[in-house]
């Protein structure tokens, strides 16, 4: 009996130990979970701080962008106002230029009349001549300053025709070029004298080109294939390299030859560059130009047309381009 009692007591002690072990294990697990929750809370707080900083930075950038947009709007308005002022200033200078020319012509006419009038005393004539010569010199100086201002955009003035001229270098067909320049109160150049022809012939030098340049002469199929200027003026001067046939069946317009070997002559081609012309009240025009040769020339020089190889191009395709 005593032995049985001892055994029972030992069993009870073992059960008590197991219970203590479970309690200790549960306490340890609870402590680990609290530490994890604490670390997770720190991470969440850190992320929230980062989000707040990003939001603040975004608001700063939005404010800066709004300020920049407001500034750009103001600059655009200022630029628009300056452009309008420039247009008004150009118109005013153009009017001054015309008035100066008229005044010079009148003074020169008066001076010529006085020279021919023998009834005026020599001393008086000399005095008036000196005064008017000085006034003409002053007006010419003003005219030169105005001309220099107006010539900043490449326009050149010919006194014989009282017109402005400009050579332009940009690809465009003949009809497109005439329409483009017409929309800017100018037109393709018309030539009515050898002096004007020589002057126009030098214009391509201003764009560093030795190509062929459009002039404003075009056939009128309703008038027996005759040539006429696009501005309606009379064809009272020509300078053909080879006189064109009136029976030509291809669409053609004259071009001005450039280069010393070509003697400032005209030829009929399908395409090339453009020269624009405008009167003293119509001197505004942007760049225009065009490129074209006969099909034989294109093949001979291995040139490409509109990105197409020459062997793939026929006369019908060129007609469609026109």
mmCIF file of C-alpha atoms in Angstrom:
data_model
loop_
_atom_site.group_PDB
_atom_site.id
_atom_site.type_symbol
_atom_site.label_atom_id
_atom_site.label_comp_id
_atom_site.label_asym_id
_atom_site.label_seq_id
_atom_site.Cartn_x
_atom_site.Cartn_y
_atom_site.Cartn_z
ATOM 1 C CA UNK A 1 0.000 0.000 0.000
ATOM 2 C CA UNK A 2 2.632 2.588 0.810
ATOM 3 C CA UNK A 3 4.198 2.129 -2.604
ATOM 4 C CA UNK A 4 0.907 2.786 -4.384
ATOM 5 C CA UNK A 5 0.475 6.060 -2.534
ATOM 6 C CA UNK A 6 3.884 7.297 -3.582
ATOM 7 C CA UNK A 7 3.216 6.522 -7.219
ATOM 8 C CA UNK A 8 -0.017 8.437 -7.160
ATOM 9 C CA UNK A 9 1.723 11.427 -5.700
ATOM 10 C CA UNK A 10 4.341 11.385 -8.431
ATOM 11 C CA UNK A 11 1.684 11.358 -11.130
ATOM 12 C CA UNK A 12 0.034 14.395 -9.607
ATOM 13 C CA UNK A 13 3.322 16.278 -9.632
ATOM 14 C CA UNK A 14 3.838 15.527 -13.318
ATOM 15 C CA UNK A 15 0.422 16.915 -14.241
ATOM 16 C CA UNK A 16 1.122 20.100 -12.320
ATOM 17 C CA UNK A 17 4.398 20.584 -14.235
ATOM 18 C CA UNK A 18 2.670 20.203 -17.589
ATOM 19 C CA UNK A 19 0.135 22.825 -16.632
ATOM 20 C CA UNK A 20 2.869 25.286 -15.669
ATOM 21 C CA UNK A 21 4.645 24.679 -18.971
ATOM 22 C CA UNK A 22 1.502 25.525 -20.960
ATOM 23 C CA UNK A 23 0.980 28.731 -18.993
ATOM 24 C CA UNK A 24 4.556 29.850 -19.607
ATOM 25 C CA UNK A 25 4.232 29.100 -23.319
ATOM 26 C CA UNK A 26 1.024 31.130 -23.620
ATOM 27 C CA UNK A 27 2.604 34.065 -21.823
ATOM 28 C CA UNK A 28 5.593 34.001 -24.206
ATOM 29 C CA UNK A 29 3.321 33.951 -27.311
ATOM 30 C CA UNK A 30 1.341 36.925 -26.029
ATOM 31 C CA UNK A 31 4.538 38.939 -25.517
ATOM 32 C CA UNK A 32 5.746 38.208 -29.084
ATOM 33 C CA UNK A 33 2.405 39.282 -30.613
ATOM 34 C CA UNK A 34 2.480 42.573 -28.709
ATOM 35 C CA UNK A 35 5.985 43.290 -30.007
ATOM 36 C CA UNK A 36 4.875 42.568 -33.575
ATOM 37 C CA UNK A 37 1.839 44.818 -33.196
ATOM 38 C CA UNK A 38 4.069 47.563 -31.842
ATOM 39 C CA UNK A 39 6.486 47.252 -34.796
ATOM 40 C CA UNK A 40 3.593 47.201 -37.282
ATOM 41 C CA UNK A 41 2.188 50.343 -35.689
ATOM 42 C CA UNK A 42 5.549 52.083 -36.110
ATOM 43 C CA UNK A 43 5.699 51.065 -39.778
ATOM 44 C CA UNK A 44 2.164 52.319 -40.403
ATOM 45 C CA UNK A 45 2.947 55.613 -38.687
ATOM 46 C CA UNK A 46 6.087 56.005 -40.825
ATOM 47 C CA UNK A 47 4.105 55.358 -44.025
ATOM 48 C CA UNK A 48 1.458 57.858 -42.967
ATOM 49 C CA UNK A 49 4.175 60.471 -42.384
ATOM 50 C CA UNK A 50 5.591 59.784 -45.859
ATOM 51 C CA UNK A 51 2.129 60.110 -47.413
ATOM 52 C CA UNK A 52 1.603 63.448 -45.665
ATOM 53 C CA UNK A 53 4.956 64.695 -46.983
ATOM 54 C CA UNK A 54 4.108 63.580 -50.537
ATOM 55 C CA UNK A 55 0.728 65.303 -50.358
ATOM 56 C CA UNK A 56 2.353 68.495 -49.127
ATOM 57 C CA UNK A 57 4.914 68.290 -51.942
ATOM 58 C CA UNK A 58 2.146 67.711 -54.494
ATOM 59 C CA UNK A 59 0.281 70.759 -53.246
ATOM 60 C CA UNK A 60 3.471 72.802 -53.539
ATOM 61 C CA UNK A 61 3.979 71.682 -57.163
ATOM 62 C CA UNK A 62 0.336 72.355 -57.998
ATOM 63 C CA UNK A 63 0.683 75.862 -56.625
ATOM 64 C CA UNK A 64 3.890 76.438 -58.612
ATOM 65 C CA UNK A 65 2.272 75.111 -61.805
ATOM 66 C CA UNK A 66 -0.695 77.419 -61.297
ATOM 67 C CA UNK A 67 1.687 80.360 -60.868
ATOM 68 C CA UNK A 68 3.614 79.356 -64.015
ATOM 69 C CA UNK A 69 0.379 78.996 -65.978
ATOM 70 C CA UNK A 70 -0.710 82.444 -64.849
ATOM 71 C CA UNK A 71 2.679 83.875 -65.809
ATOM 72 C CA UNK A 72 2.561 82.207 -69.260
ATOM 73 C CA UNK A 73 -0.929 83.568 -69.842
ATOM 74 C CA UNK A 74 0.354 87.035 -69.056
ATOM 75 C CA UNK A 75 3.344 86.585 -71.378
ATOM 76 C CA UNK A 76 1.088 85.406 -74.201
ATOM 77 C CA UNK A 77 -1.127 88.443 -73.765
ATOM 78 C CA UNK A 78 1.944 90.691 -73.707
ATOM 79 C CA UNK A 79 3.342 89.019 -76.852
ATOM 80 C CA UNK A 80 0.022 89.445 -78.635
ATOM 81 C CA UNK A 81 -0.033 93.126 -77.727
ATOM 82 C CA UNK A 82 3.565 93.572 -78.931
ATOM 83 C CA UNK A 83 2.701 91.844 -82.213
ATOM 84 C CA UNK A 84 -0.232 94.198 -82.755
ATOM 85 C CA UNK A 85 1.953 97.183 -81.932
ATOM 86 C CA UNK A 86 4.601 95.914 -84.393
ATOM 87 C CA UNK A 87 1.996 95.599 -87.166
ATOM 88 C CA UNK A 88 0.728 99.105 -86.457
ATOM 89 C CA UNK A 89 4.305 100.429 -86.376
ATOM 90 C CA UNK A 90 5.106 98.748 -89.709
ATOM 91 C CA UNK A 91 2.014 100.281 -91.284
ATOM 92 C CA UNK A 92 2.971 103.708 -89.940
ATOM 93 C CA UNK A 93 6.531 103.400 -91.256
ATOM 94 C CA UNK A 94 5.225 102.250 -94.616
ATOM 95 C CA UNK A 95 2.996 105.322 -94.801
ATOM 96 C CA UNK A 96 5.970 107.509 -93.855
ATOM 97 C CA UNK A 97 8.046 105.843 -96.552
ATOM 98 C CA UNK A 98 5.422 106.544 -99.225
ATOM 99 C CA UNK A 99 5.023 110.152 -98.071
ATOM 100 C CA UNK A 100 8.789 110.697 -98.174
ATOM 101 C CA UNK A 101 9.045 109.368 -101.716
ATOM 102 C CA UNK A 102 6.207 111.607 -102.890
ATOM 103 C CA UNK A 103 7.810 114.633 -101.252
ATOM 104 C CA UNK A 104 11.197 113.874 -102.836
ATOM 105 C CA UNK A 105 9.640 113.526 -106.277
ATOM 106 C CA UNK A 106 7.795 116.827 -105.880
ATOM 107 C CA UNK A 107 10.932 118.645 -104.746
ATOM 108 C CA UNK A 108 12.959 117.205 -107.589
ATOM 109 C CA UNK A 109 10.250 118.270 -110.050
ATOM 110 C CA UNK A 110 10.196 121.794 -108.596
ATOM 111 C CA UNK A 111 13.971 121.989 -108.761
ATOM 112 C CA UNK A 112 13.975 120.859 -112.381
ATOM 113 C CA UNK A 113 11.339 123.459 -113.263
ATOM 114 C CA UNK A 114 13.347 126.214 -111.620
ATOM 115 C CA UNK A 115 16.488 125.203 -113.485
ATOM 116 C CA UNK A 116 14.653 125.479 -116.793
ATOM 117 C CA UNK A 117 13.010 128.821 -115.940
ATOM 118 C CA UNK A 118 15.370 131.583 -117.051
ATOM 119 C CA UNK A 119 13.259 134.356 -115.529
ATOM 120 C CA UNK A 120 14.347 133.504 -111.998
ATOM 121 C CA UNK A 121 17.453 135.441 -110.868
ATOM 122 C CA UNK A 122 20.573 133.287 -110.611
ATOM 123 C CA UNK A 123 21.192 134.169 -106.950
ATOM 124 C CA UNK A 124 17.635 133.282 -105.966
ATOM 125 C CA UNK A 125 17.768 130.109 -108.052
ATOM 126 C CA UNK A 126 21.059 129.084 -106.443
ATOM 127 C CA UNK A 127 19.699 129.790 -102.960
ATOM 128 C CA UNK A 128 16.511 127.795 -103.552
ATOM 129 C CA UNK A 129 18.517 125.046 -105.226
ATOM 130 C CA UNK A 130 20.808 124.718 -102.209
ATOM 131 C CA UNK A 131 17.862 124.658 -99.806
ATOM 132 C CA UNK A 132 15.952 122.069 -101.798
ATOM 133 C CA UNK A 133 19.091 119.974 -102.352
ATOM 134 C CA UNK A 134 19.693 119.941 -98.591
ATOM 135 C CA UNK A 135 16.063 119.037 -97.964
ATOM 136 C CA UNK A 136 16.251 116.252 -100.556
ATOM 137 C CA UNK A 137 19.443 114.929 -98.921
ATOM 138 C CA UNK A 138 17.720 114.884 -95.530
ATOM 139 C CA UNK A 139 14.663 113.155 -96.959
ATOM 140 C CA UNK A 140 16.854 110.586 -98.716
ATOM 141 C CA UNK A 141 18.616 109.879 -95.416
ATOM 142 C CA UNK A 142 15.234 109.347 -93.753
ATOM 143 C CA UNK A 143 14.210 107.175 -96.683
ATOM 144 C CA UNK A 144 17.356 105.067 -96.349
ATOM 145 C CA UNK A 145 16.709 104.553 -92.638
ATOM 146 C CA UNK A 146 13.133 103.506 -93.368
ATOM 147 C CA UNK A 147 14.323 101.242 -96.179
ATOM 148 C CA UNK A 148 16.854 99.623 -93.857
ATOM 149 C CA UNK A 149 14.138 98.997 -91.282
ATOM 150 C CA UNK A 150 11.784 97.466 -93.836
ATOM 151 C CA UNK A 151 14.568 95.396 -95.419
ATOM 152 C CA UNK A 152 15.318 93.384 -92.272
ATOM 153 C CA UNK A 153 13.189 90.534 -93.558
ATOM 154 C CA UNK A 154 15.049 90.193 -96.855
ATOM 155 C CA UNK A 155 12.959 92.468 -99.082
ATOM 156 C CA UNK A 156 14.879 94.540 -101.672
ATOM 157 C CA UNK A 157 13.590 97.750 -103.241
ATOM 158 C CA UNK A 158 13.826 98.739 -106.930
ATOM 159 C CA UNK A 159 13.305 102.473 -107.462
ATOM 160 C CA UNK A 160 12.426 102.093 -111.158
ATOM 161 C CA UNK A 161 9.279 100.121 -110.338
ATOM 162 C CA UNK A 162 8.746 101.499 -106.787
ATOM 163 C CA UNK A 163 8.281 97.891 -105.685
ATOM 164 C CA UNK A 164 9.750 95.426 -103.196
ATOM 165 C CA UNK A 165 11.138 92.019 -104.150
ATOM 166 C CA UNK A 166 12.186 88.923 -102.244
ATOM 167 C CA UNK A 167 13.564 85.490 -103.176
ATOM 168 C CA UNK A 168 12.223 82.598 -101.091
ATOM 169 C CA UNK A 169 13.384 79.018 -100.684
ATOM 170 C CA UNK A 170 10.616 76.561 -99.774
ATOM 171 C CA UNK A 171 9.039 73.725 -101.740
ATOM 172 C CA UNK A 172 5.651 74.491 -103.306
ATOM 173 C CA UNK A 173 3.933 74.195 -106.696
ATOM 174 C CA UNK A 174 3.419 77.208 -108.979
ATOM 175 C CA UNK A 175 -0.303 77.559 -108.185
ATOM 176 C CA UNK A 176 0.308 76.985 -104.472
ATOM 177 C CA UNK A 177 3.051 79.618 -104.507
ATOM 178 C CA UNK A 178 0.888 82.227 -106.233
ATOM 179 C CA UNK A 179 -1.996 81.522 -103.836
ATOM 180 C CA UNK A 180 0.335 81.564 -100.827
ATOM 181 C CA UNK A 181 1.857 84.903 -101.759
ATOM 182 C CA UNK A 182 -1.502 86.304 -102.829
ATOM 183 C CA UNK A 183 -2.806 85.553 -99.362
ATOM 184 C CA UNK A 184 -0.035 87.776 -98.035
ATOM 185 C CA UNK A 185 -0.822 90.726 -100.314
ATOM 186 C CA UNK A 186 1.908 89.960 -102.847
ATOM 187 C CA UNK A 187 2.292 87.930 -106.045
ATOM 188 C CA UNK A 188 4.876 86.117 -108.128
ATOM 189 C CA UNK A 189 7.276 88.528 -109.782
ATOM 190 C CA UNK A 190 6.348 90.300 -113.029
ATOM 191 C CA UNK A 191 9.162 91.622 -115.247
ATOM 192 C CA UNK A 192 8.675 94.532 -117.653
ATOM 193 C CA UNK A 193 12.188 95.768 -118.486
ATOM 194 C CA UNK A 194 15.792 94.622 -118.816
ATOM 195 C CA UNK A 195 16.723 96.590 -115.688
ATOM 196 C CA UNK A 196 14.020 94.839 -113.676
ATOM 197 C CA UNK A 197 15.073 91.484 -115.155
ATOM 198 C CA UNK A 198 18.710 92.089 -114.128
ATOM 199 C CA UNK A 199 17.599 93.127 -110.638
ATOM 200 C CA UNK A 200 15.360 90.082 -110.200
ATOM 201 C CA UNK A 201 18.117 87.803 -111.495
ATOM 202 C CA UNK A 202 20.284 88.762 -108.501
ATOM 203 C CA UNK A 203 17.609 87.922 -105.908
ATOM 204 C CA UNK A 204 18.486 84.195 -105.584
ATOM 205 C CA UNK A 205 21.848 85.272 -104.169
ATOM 206 C CA UNK A 206 19.974 86.339 -101.025
ATOM 207 C CA UNK A 207 18.981 82.706 -100.385
ATOM 208 C CA UNK A 208 22.264 81.212 -101.634
ATOM 209 C CA UNK A 209 20.653 79.278 -104.461
ATOM 210 C CA UNK A 210 21.626 78.601 -108.086
ATOM 211 C CA UNK A 211 18.395 76.806 -108.991
ATOM 212 C CA UNK A 212 15.579 77.878 -111.291
ATOM 213 C CA UNK A 213 13.054 80.314 -109.822
ATOM 214 C CA UNK A 214 9.382 80.793 -110.569
ATOM 215 C CA UNK A 215 8.269 84.025 -112.219
ATOM 216 C CA UNK A 216 4.599 84.990 -112.469
ATOM 217 C CA UNK A 217 4.125 84.162 -116.156
ATOM 218 C CA UNK A 218 1.670 81.395 -117.069
ATOM 219 C CA UNK A 219 -0.080 80.049 -120.161
ATOM 220 C CA UNK A 220 -3.758 80.843 -120.714
ATOM 221 C CA UNK A 221 -5.302 77.880 -122.505
ATOM 222 C CA UNK A 222 -8.401 79.939 -123.287
ATOM 223 C CA UNK A 223 -6.344 82.472 -125.271
ATOM 224 C CA UNK A 224 -4.554 80.242 -127.773
ATOM 225 C CA UNK A 225 -2.049 79.075 -125.180
ATOM 226 C CA UNK A 226 -0.620 82.612 -124.801
ATOM 227 C CA UNK A 227 1.449 83.657 -121.790
ATOM 228 C CA UNK A 228 0.129 86.269 -119.360
ATOM 229 C CA UNK A 229 1.259 87.658 -116.010
ATOM 230 C CA UNK A 230 -0.626 86.458 -112.940
ATOM 231 C CA UNK A 231 -1.228 90.045 -111.790
ATOM 232 C CA UNK A 232 -2.973 90.890 -115.088
ATOM 233 C CA UNK A 233 -0.299 93.317 -116.342
ATOM 234 C CA UNK A 234 0.678 93.303 -120.030
ATOM 235 C CA UNK A 235 3.469 91.056 -121.319
ATOM 236 C CA UNK A 236 5.620 93.865 -122.735
ATOM 237 C CA UNK A 237 9.022 92.282 -122.065
ATOM 238 C CA UNK A 238 10.435 88.745 -122.391
ATOM 239 C CA UNK A 239 13.910 87.267 -122.186
ATOM 240 C CA UNK A 240 13.591 83.635 -123.319
ATOM 241 C CA UNK A 241 16.567 81.313 -123.400
ATOM 242 C CA UNK A 242 14.696 79.265 -126.009
ATOM 243 C CA UNK A 243 11.316 80.659 -127.141
ATOM 244 C CA UNK A 244 8.608 78.166 -126.050
ATOM 245 C CA UNK A 245 6.259 76.567 -128.542
ATOM 246 C CA UNK A 246 2.626 77.638 -128.360
ATOM 247 C CA UNK A 247 1.668 74.057 -129.221
ATOM 248 C CA UNK A 248 3.166 72.525 -126.095
ATOM 249 C CA UNK A 249 0.820 69.961 -124.561
ATOM 250 C CA UNK A 250 2.437 69.759 -121.133
ATOM 251 C CA UNK A 251 1.496 71.983 -118.218
ATOM 252 C CA UNK A 252 4.362 74.468 -118.024
ATOM 253 C CA UNK A 253 5.259 77.802 -116.490
ATOM 254 C CA UNK A 254 8.390 79.907 -117.051
ATOM 255 C CA UNK A 255 11.286 79.910 -114.615
ATOM 256 C CA UNK A 256 14.150 82.354 -114.236
ATOM 257 C CA UNK A 257 17.599 80.861 -114.889
ATOM 258 C CA UNK A 258 20.201 81.592 -112.211
ATOM 259 C CA UNK A 259 23.951 81.291 -112.640
ATOM 260 C CA UNK A 260 26.356 83.374 -114.750
ATOM 261 C CA UNK A 261 26.447 80.879 -117.621
ATOM 262 C CA UNK A 262 22.710 81.243 -118.298
ATOM 263 C CA UNK A 263 22.710 84.997 -119.069
ATOM 264 C CA UNK A 264 19.667 85.921 -116.964
ATOM 265 C CA UNK A 265 17.225 84.183 -119.302
ATOM 266 C CA UNK A 266 13.847 82.465 -118.898
ATOM 267 C CA UNK A 267 12.963 78.842 -119.627
ATOM 268 C CA UNK A 268 9.851 76.675 -119.468
ATOM 269 C CA UNK A 269 10.019 73.939 -116.800
ATOM 270 C CA UNK A 270 7.556 71.939 -114.779
ATOM 271 C CA UNK A 271 8.811 72.966 -111.332
ATOM 272 C CA UNK A 272 11.451 74.957 -109.344
ATOM 273 C CA UNK A 273 11.855 77.833 -106.902
ATOM 274 C CA UNK A 274 9.787 81.006 -106.508
ATOM 275 C CA UNK A 275 10.354 84.736 -106.583
ATOM 276 C CA UNK A 276 7.726 86.990 -105.028
ATOM 277 C CA UNK A 277 6.967 90.624 -105.828
ATOM 278 C CA UNK A 278 4.896 93.295 -104.070
ATOM 279 C CA UNK A 279 4.086 96.982 -104.482
ATOM 280 C CA UNK A 280 5.094 99.543 -101.869
ATOM 281 C CA UNK A 281 1.809 98.957 -100.078
ATOM 282 C CA UNK A 282 2.063 95.205 -100.393
ATOM 283 C CA UNK A 283 5.453 94.076 -99.245
ATOM 284 C CA UNK A 284 4.494 91.338 -96.781
ATOM 285 C CA UNK A 285 4.929 87.700 -97.764
ATOM 286 C CA UNK A 286 6.327 84.598 -96.087
ATOM 287 C CA UNK A 287 8.597 82.002 -97.688
ATOM 288 C CA UNK A 288 7.439 80.156 -100.787
ATOM 289 C CA UNK A 289 9.251 77.755 -103.158
ATOM 290 C CA UNK A 290 8.871 74.725 -105.384
ATOM 291 C CA UNK A 291 11.032 72.010 -106.926
ATOM 292 C CA UNK A 292 10.496 70.353 -110.308
ATOM 293 C CA UNK A 293 12.277 69.387 -113.512
ATOM 294 C CA UNK A 294 11.244 67.627 -116.686
ATOM 295 C CA UNK A 295 11.104 63.862 -116.314
ATOM 296 C CA UNK A 296 14.170 63.463 -118.552
ATOM 297 C CA UNK A 297 16.181 65.866 -116.379
ATOM 298 C CA UNK A 298 15.165 64.090 -113.204
ATOM 299 C CA UNK A 299 16.252 60.725 -114.578
ATOM 300 C CA UNK A 300 19.491 62.131 -115.948
ATOM 301 C CA UNK A 301 20.496 63.641 -112.613
ATOM 302 C CA UNK A 302 19.145 60.731 -110.499
ATOM 303 C CA UNK A 303 16.865 63.040 -108.538
ATOM 304 C CA UNK A 304 13.958 61.838 -106.394
ATOM 305 C CA UNK A 305 10.484 63.369 -106.683
ATOM 306 C CA UNK A 306 8.313 63.510 -103.530
ATOM 307 C CA UNK A 307 10.198 60.553 -102.087
ATOM 308 C CA UNK A 308 9.602 58.404 -105.205
ATOM 309 C CA UNK A 309 12.417 57.041 -107.356
ATOM 310 C CA UNK A 310 12.457 58.447 -110.880
ATOM 311 C CA UNK A 311 12.063 55.055 -112.572
ATOM 312 C CA UNK A 312 8.697 54.691 -110.809
ATOM 313 C CA UNK A 313 7.411 58.077 -112.019
ATOM 314 C CA UNK A 314 5.711 58.744 -115.329
ATOM 315 C CA UNK A 315 4.334 61.863 -116.984
ATOM 316 C CA UNK A 316 0.794 61.045 -115.843
ATOM 317 C CA UNK A 317 1.894 61.058 -112.200
ATOM 318 C CA UNK A 318 3.568 64.444 -112.654
ATOM 319 C CA UNK A 319 0.367 65.788 -114.245
ATOM 320 C CA UNK A 320 -1.579 64.609 -111.173
ATOM 321 C CA UNK A 321 0.876 66.428 -108.904
ATOM 322 C CA UNK A 322 0.238 69.645 -110.822
#
